[in-house]
Short mmCIF file of N, CA and C in Angstrom, two decimals:
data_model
loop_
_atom_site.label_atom_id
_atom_site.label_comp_id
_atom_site.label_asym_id
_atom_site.label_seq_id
_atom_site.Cartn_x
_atom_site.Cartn_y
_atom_site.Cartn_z
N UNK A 1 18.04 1.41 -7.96
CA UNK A 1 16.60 1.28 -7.74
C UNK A 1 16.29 1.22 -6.25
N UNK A 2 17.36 0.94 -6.05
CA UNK A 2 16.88 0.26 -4.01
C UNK A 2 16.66 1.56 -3.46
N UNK A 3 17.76 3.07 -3.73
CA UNK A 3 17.95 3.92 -3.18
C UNK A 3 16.69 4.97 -3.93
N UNK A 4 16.30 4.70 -4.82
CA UNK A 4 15.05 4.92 -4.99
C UNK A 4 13.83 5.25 -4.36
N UNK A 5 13.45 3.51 -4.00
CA UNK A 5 12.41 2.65 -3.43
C UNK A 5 12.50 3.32 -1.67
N UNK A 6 14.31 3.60 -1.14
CA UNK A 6 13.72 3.44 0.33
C UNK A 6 13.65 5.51 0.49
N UNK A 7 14.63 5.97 -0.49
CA UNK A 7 13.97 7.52 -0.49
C UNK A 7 13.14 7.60 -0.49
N UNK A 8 12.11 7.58 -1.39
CA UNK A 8 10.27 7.96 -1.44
C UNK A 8 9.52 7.01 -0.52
N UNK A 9 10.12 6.25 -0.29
CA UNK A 9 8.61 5.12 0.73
C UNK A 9 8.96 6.32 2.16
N UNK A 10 10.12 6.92 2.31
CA UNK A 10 9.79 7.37 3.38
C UNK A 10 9.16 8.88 3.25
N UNK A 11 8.90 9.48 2.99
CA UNK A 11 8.82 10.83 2.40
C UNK A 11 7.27 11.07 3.06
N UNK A 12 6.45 10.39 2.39
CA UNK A 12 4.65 10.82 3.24
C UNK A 12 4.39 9.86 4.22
N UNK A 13 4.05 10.65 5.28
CA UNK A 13 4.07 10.22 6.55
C UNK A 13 2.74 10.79 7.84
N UNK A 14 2.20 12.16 6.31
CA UNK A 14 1.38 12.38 7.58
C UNK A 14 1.51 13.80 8.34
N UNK A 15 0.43 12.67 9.70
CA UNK A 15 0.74 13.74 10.40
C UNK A 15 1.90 13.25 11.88
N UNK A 16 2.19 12.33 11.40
CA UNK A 16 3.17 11.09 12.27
C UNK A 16 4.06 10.29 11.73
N UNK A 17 5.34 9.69 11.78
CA UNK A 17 6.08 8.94 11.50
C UNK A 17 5.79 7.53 10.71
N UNK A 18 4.34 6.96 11.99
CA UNK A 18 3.88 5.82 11.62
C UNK A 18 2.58 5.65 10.32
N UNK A 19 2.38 7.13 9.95
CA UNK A 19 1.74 6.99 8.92
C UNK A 19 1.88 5.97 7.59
N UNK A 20 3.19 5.97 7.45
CA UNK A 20 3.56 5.29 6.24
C UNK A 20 3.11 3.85 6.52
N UNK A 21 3.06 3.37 7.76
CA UNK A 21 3.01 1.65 7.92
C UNK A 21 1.57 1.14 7.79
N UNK A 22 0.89 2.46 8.12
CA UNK A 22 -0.91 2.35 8.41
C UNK A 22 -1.19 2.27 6.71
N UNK A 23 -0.27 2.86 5.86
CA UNK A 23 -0.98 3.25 4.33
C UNK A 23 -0.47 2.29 3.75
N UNK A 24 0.42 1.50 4.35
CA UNK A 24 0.99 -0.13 3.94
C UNK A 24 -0.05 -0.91 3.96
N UNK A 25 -0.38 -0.99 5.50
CA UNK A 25 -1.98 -1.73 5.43
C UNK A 25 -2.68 -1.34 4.84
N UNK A 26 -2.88 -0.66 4.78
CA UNK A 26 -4.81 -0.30 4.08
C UNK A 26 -4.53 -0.79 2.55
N UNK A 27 -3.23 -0.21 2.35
CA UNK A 27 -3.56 -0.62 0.86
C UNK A 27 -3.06 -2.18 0.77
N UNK A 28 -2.52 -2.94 1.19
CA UNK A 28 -2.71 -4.34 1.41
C UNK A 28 -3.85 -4.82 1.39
N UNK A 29 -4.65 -4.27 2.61
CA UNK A 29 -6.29 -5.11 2.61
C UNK A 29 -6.86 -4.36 1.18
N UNK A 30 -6.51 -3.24 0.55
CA UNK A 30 -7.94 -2.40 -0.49
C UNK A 30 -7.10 -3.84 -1.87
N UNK A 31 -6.02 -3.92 -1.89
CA UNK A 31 -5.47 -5.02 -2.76
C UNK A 31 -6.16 -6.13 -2.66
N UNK A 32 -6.42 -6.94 -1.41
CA UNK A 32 -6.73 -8.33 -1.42
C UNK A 32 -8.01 -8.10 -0.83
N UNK A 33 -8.89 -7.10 -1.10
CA UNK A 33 -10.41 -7.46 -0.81
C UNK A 33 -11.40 -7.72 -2.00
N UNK A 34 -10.39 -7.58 -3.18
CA UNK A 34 -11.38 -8.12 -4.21
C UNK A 34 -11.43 -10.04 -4.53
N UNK A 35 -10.51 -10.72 -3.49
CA UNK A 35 -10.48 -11.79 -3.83
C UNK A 35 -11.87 -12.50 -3.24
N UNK A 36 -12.08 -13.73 -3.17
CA UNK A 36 -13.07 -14.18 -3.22
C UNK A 36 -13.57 -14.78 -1.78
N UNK A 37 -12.33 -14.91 -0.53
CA UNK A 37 -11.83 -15.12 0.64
C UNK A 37 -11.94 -13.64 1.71
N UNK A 38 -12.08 -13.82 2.75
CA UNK A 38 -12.05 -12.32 3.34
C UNK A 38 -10.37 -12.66 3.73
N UNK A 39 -9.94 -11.26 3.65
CA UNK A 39 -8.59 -10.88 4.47
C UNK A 39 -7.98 -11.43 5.77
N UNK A 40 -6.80 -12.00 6.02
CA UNK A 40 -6.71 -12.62 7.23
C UNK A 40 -4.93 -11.64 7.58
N UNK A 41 -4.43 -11.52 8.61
CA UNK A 41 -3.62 -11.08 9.01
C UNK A 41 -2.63 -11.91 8.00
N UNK A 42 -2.13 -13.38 7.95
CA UNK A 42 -1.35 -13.63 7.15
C UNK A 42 -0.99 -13.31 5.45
N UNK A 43 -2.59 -13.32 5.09
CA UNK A 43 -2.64 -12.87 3.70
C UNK A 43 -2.01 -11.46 3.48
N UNK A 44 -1.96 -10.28 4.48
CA UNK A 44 -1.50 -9.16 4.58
C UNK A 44 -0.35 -9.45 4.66
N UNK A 45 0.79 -10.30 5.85
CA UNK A 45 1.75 -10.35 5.45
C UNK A 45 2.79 -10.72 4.24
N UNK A 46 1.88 -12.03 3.63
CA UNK A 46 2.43 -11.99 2.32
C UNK A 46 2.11 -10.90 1.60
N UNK A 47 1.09 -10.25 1.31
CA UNK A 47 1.11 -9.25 0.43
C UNK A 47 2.57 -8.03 0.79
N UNK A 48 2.59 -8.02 1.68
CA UNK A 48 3.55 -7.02 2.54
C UNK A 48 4.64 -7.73 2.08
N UNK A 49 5.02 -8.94 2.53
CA UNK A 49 6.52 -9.50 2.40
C UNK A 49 7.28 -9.50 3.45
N UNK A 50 6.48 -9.23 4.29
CA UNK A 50 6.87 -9.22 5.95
C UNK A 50 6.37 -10.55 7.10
N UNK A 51 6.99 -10.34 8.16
CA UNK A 51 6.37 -11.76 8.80
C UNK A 51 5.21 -11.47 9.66
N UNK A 52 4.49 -12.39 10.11
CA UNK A 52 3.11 -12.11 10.59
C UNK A 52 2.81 -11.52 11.71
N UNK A 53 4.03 -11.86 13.03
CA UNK A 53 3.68 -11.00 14.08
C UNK A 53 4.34 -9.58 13.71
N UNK A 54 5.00 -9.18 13.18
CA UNK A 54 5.32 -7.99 12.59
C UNK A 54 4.14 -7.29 12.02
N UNK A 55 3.04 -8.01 11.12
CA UNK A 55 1.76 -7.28 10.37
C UNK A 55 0.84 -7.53 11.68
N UNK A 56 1.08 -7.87 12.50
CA UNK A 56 -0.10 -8.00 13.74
C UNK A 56 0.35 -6.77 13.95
N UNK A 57 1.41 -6.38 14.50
CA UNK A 57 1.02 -4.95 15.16
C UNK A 57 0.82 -4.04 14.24
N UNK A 58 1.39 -4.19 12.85
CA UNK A 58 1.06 -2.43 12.31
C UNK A 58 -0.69 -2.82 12.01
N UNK A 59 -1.02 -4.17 12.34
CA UNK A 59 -2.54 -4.20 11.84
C UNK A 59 -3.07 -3.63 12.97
N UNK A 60 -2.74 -3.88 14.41
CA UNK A 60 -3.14 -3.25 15.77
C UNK A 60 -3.24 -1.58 15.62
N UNK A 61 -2.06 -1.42 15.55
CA UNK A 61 -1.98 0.22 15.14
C UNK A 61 -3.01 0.85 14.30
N UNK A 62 -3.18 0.16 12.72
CA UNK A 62 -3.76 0.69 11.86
C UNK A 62 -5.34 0.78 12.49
N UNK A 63 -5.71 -0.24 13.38
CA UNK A 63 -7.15 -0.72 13.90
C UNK A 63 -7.54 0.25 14.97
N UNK A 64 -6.56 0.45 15.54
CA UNK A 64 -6.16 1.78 16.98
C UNK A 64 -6.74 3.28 16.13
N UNK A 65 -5.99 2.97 14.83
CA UNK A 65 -6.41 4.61 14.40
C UNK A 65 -7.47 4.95 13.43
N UNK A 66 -8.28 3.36 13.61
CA UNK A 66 -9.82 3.63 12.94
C UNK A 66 -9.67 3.32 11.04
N UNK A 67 -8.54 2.64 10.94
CA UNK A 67 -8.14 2.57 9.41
C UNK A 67 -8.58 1.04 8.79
N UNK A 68 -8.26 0.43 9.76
CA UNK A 68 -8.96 -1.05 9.48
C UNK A 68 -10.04 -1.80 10.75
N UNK A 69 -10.54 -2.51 10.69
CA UNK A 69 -11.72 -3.28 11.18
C UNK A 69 -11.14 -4.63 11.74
N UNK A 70 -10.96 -5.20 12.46
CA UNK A 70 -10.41 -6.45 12.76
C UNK A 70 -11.43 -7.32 13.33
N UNK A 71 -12.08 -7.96 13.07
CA UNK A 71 -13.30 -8.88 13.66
C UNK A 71 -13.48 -10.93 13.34
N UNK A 72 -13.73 -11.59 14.55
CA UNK A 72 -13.83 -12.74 14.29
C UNK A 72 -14.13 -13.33 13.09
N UNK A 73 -13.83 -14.17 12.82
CA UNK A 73 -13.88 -15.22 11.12
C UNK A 73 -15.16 -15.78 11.40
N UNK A 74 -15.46 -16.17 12.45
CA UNK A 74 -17.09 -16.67 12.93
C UNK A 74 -17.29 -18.18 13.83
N UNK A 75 -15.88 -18.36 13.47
CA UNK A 75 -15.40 -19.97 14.30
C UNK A 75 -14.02 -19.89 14.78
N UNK A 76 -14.48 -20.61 16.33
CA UNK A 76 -13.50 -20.23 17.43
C UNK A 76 -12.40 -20.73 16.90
N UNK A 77 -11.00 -20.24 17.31
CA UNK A 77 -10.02 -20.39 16.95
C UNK A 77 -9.95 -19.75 15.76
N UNK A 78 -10.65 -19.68 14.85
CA UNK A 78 -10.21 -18.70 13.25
C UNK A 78 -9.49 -17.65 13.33
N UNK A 79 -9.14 -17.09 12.26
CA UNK A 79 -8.24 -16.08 11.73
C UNK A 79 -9.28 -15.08 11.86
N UNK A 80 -9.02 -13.93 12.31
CA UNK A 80 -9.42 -12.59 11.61
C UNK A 80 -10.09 -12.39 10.25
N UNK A 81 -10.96 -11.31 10.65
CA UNK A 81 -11.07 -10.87 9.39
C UNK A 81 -10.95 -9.67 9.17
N UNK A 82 -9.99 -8.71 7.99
CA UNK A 82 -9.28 -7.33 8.05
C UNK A 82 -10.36 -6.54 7.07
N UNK A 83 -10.61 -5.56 7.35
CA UNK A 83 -11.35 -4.89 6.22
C UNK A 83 -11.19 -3.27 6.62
N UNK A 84 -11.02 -2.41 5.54
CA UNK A 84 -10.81 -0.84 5.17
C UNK A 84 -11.87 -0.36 6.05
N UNK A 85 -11.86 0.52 6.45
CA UNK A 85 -13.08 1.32 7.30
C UNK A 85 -12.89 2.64 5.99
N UNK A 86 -14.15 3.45 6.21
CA UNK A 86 -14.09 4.65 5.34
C UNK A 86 -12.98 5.26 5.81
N UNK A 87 -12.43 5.66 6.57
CA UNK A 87 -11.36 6.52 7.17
C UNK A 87 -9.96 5.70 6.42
N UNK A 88 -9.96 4.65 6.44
CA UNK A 88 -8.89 3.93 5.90
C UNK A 88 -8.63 3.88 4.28
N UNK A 89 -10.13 4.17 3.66
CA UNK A 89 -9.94 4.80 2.36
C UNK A 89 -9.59 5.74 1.76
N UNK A 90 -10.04 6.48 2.56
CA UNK A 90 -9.47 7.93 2.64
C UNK A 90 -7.80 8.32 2.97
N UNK A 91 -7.32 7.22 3.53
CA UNK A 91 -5.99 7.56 4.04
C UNK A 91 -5.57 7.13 2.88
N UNK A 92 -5.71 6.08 2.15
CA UNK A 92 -5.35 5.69 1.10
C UNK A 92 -5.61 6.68 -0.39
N UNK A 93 -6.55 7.28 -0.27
CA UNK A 93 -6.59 8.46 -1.85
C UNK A 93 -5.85 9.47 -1.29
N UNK A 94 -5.70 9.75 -0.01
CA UNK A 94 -4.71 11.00 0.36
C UNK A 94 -3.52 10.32 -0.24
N UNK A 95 -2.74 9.15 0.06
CA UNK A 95 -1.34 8.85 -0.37
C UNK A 95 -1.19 8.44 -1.72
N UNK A 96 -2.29 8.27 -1.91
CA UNK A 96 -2.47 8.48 -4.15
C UNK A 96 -2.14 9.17 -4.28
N UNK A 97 -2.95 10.20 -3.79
CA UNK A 97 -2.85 11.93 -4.49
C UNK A 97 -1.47 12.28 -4.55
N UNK A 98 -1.04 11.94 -3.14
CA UNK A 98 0.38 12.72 -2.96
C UNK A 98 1.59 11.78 -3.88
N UNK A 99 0.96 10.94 -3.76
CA UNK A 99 2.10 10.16 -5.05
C UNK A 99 1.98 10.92 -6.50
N UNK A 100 1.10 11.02 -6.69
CA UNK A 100 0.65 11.39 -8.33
C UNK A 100 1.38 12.78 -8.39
N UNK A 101 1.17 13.76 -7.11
CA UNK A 101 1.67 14.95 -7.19
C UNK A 101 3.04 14.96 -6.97
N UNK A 102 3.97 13.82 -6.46
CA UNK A 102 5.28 13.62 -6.12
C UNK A 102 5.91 13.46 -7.56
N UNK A 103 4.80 12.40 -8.34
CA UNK A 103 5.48 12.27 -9.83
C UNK A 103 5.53 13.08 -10.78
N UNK A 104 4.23 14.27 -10.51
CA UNK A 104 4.17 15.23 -11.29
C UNK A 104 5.19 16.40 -10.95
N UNK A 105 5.84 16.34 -9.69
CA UNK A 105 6.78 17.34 -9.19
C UNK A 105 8.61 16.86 -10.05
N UNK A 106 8.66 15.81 -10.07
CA UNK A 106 9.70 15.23 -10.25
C UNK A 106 10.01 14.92 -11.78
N UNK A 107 8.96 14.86 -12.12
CA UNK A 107 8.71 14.75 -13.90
C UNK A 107 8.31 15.92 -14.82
N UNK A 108 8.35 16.69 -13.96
CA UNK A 108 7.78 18.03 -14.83
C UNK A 108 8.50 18.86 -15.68
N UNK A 109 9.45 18.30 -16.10
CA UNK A 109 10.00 18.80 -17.14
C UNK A 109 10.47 17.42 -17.85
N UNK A 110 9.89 16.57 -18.14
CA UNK A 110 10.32 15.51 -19.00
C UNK A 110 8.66 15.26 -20.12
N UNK A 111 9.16 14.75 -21.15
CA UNK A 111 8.37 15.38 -22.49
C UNK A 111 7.19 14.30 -21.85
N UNK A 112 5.79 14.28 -22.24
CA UNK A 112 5.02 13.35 -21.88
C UNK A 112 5.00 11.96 -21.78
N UNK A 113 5.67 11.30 -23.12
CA UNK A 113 5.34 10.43 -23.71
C UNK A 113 6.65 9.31 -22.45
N UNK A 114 8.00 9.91 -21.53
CA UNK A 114 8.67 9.93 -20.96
C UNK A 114 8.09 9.44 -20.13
N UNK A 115 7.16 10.04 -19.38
CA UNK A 115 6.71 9.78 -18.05
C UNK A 115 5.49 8.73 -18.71
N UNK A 116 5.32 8.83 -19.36
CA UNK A 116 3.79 7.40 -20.16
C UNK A 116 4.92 6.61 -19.81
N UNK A 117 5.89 6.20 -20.26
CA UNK A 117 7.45 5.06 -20.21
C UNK A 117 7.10 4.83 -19.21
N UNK A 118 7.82 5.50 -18.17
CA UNK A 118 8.42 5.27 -16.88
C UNK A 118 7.21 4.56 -15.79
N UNK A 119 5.65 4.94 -16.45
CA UNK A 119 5.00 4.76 -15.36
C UNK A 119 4.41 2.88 -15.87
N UNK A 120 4.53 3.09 -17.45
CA UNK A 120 3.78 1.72 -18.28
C UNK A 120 5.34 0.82 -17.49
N UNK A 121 6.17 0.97 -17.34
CA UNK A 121 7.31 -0.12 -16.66
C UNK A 121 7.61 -0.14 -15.71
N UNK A 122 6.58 0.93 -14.54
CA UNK A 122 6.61 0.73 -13.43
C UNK A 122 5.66 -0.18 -12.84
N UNK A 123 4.47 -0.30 -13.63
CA UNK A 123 3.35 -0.83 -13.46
C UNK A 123 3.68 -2.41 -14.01
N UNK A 124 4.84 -2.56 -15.24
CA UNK A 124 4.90 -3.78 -15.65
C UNK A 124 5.60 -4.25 -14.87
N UNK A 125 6.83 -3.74 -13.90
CA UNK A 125 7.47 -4.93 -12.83
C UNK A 125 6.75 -5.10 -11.93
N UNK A 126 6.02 -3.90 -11.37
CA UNK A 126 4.65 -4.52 -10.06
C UNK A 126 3.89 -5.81 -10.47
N UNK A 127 3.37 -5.87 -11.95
CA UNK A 127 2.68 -7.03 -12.26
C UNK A 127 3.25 -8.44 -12.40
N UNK A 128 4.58 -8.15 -12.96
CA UNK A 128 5.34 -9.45 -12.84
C UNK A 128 5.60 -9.76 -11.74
N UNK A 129 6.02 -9.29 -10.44
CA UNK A 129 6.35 -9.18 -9.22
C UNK A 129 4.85 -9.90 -8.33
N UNK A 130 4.41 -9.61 -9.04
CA UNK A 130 2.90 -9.72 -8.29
C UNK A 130 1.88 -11.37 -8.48
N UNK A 131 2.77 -11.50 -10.07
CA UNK A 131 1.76 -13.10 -10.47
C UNK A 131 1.13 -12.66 -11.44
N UNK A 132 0.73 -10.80 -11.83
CA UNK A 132 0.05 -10.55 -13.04
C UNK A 132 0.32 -10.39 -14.00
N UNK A 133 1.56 -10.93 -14.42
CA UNK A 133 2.32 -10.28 -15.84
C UNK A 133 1.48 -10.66 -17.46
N UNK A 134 0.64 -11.64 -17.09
CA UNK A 134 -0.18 -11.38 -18.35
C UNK A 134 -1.21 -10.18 -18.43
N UNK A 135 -1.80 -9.83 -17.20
CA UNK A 135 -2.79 -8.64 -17.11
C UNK A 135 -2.14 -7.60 -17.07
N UNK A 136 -3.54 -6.46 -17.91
CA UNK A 136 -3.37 -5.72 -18.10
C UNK A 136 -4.39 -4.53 -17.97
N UNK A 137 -3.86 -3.25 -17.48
CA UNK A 137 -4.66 -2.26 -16.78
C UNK A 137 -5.73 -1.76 -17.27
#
């Protein structure tokens, strides 16, 4: 599974190397902007699983290339607050797409009901992994 996971995470990239780290973020913040809290650099790192000055810069980067928003919490000393810019949404349905078309390239000769499997138990370890294993899509 590992050799899996680090084949394809590297594969779409863009039009640059660092693409992949910017579509880390975005979809980190498009994940944790439905909570009830705004986004803070740390909340990204846990979502990530990475440590925080590490998500400071790909958050710098991602902010550099117009993908996320980085702006005061509203009280001095506070945390950030991270949020998707349209451009950052967009980066994000581009790396949908190309996923969906990566699975449809790779699965295209396996009977339907195969790839229904593979994707209903891909989605069920993300949720257990995640805290959601009672929910459901």
């Amino acid at each position: 599974m590992f050799a899996f996971v680090r084949f394809w995470s590297r594969r779409w990239t863009g039009a640059e190397t660092q693409r992949g780290r910017d579509v880390m973020v975005v979809e980190a913040v498009h994940a944790l902007s439905g909570r009830s809290r705004p986004t803070s650099i740390n909340d990204v790192a846990r979502e990530l699983g990475l440590d925080q000055s590490g998500v400071s810069r790909m958050v710098t980067r991602a902010e550099q290339q117009g993908f996320v928003v980085r702006r005061a919490a509203g009280r001095i000393g506070a945390a950030s607050v991270i949020t998707n810019t349209d451009a950052g949404e967009e980066l994000l349905r581009q790396a949908h797409a190309w996923q969906d078309e990566v699975l449809r390239a790779l699965t295209a000769d396996w009977p339907a009901e195969d790839v229904e499997s593979l994707m209903t138990l891909m989605e069920r370890l993300v949720r257990a992994q995640s805290g959601e294993a009672g929910q459901t899509q």
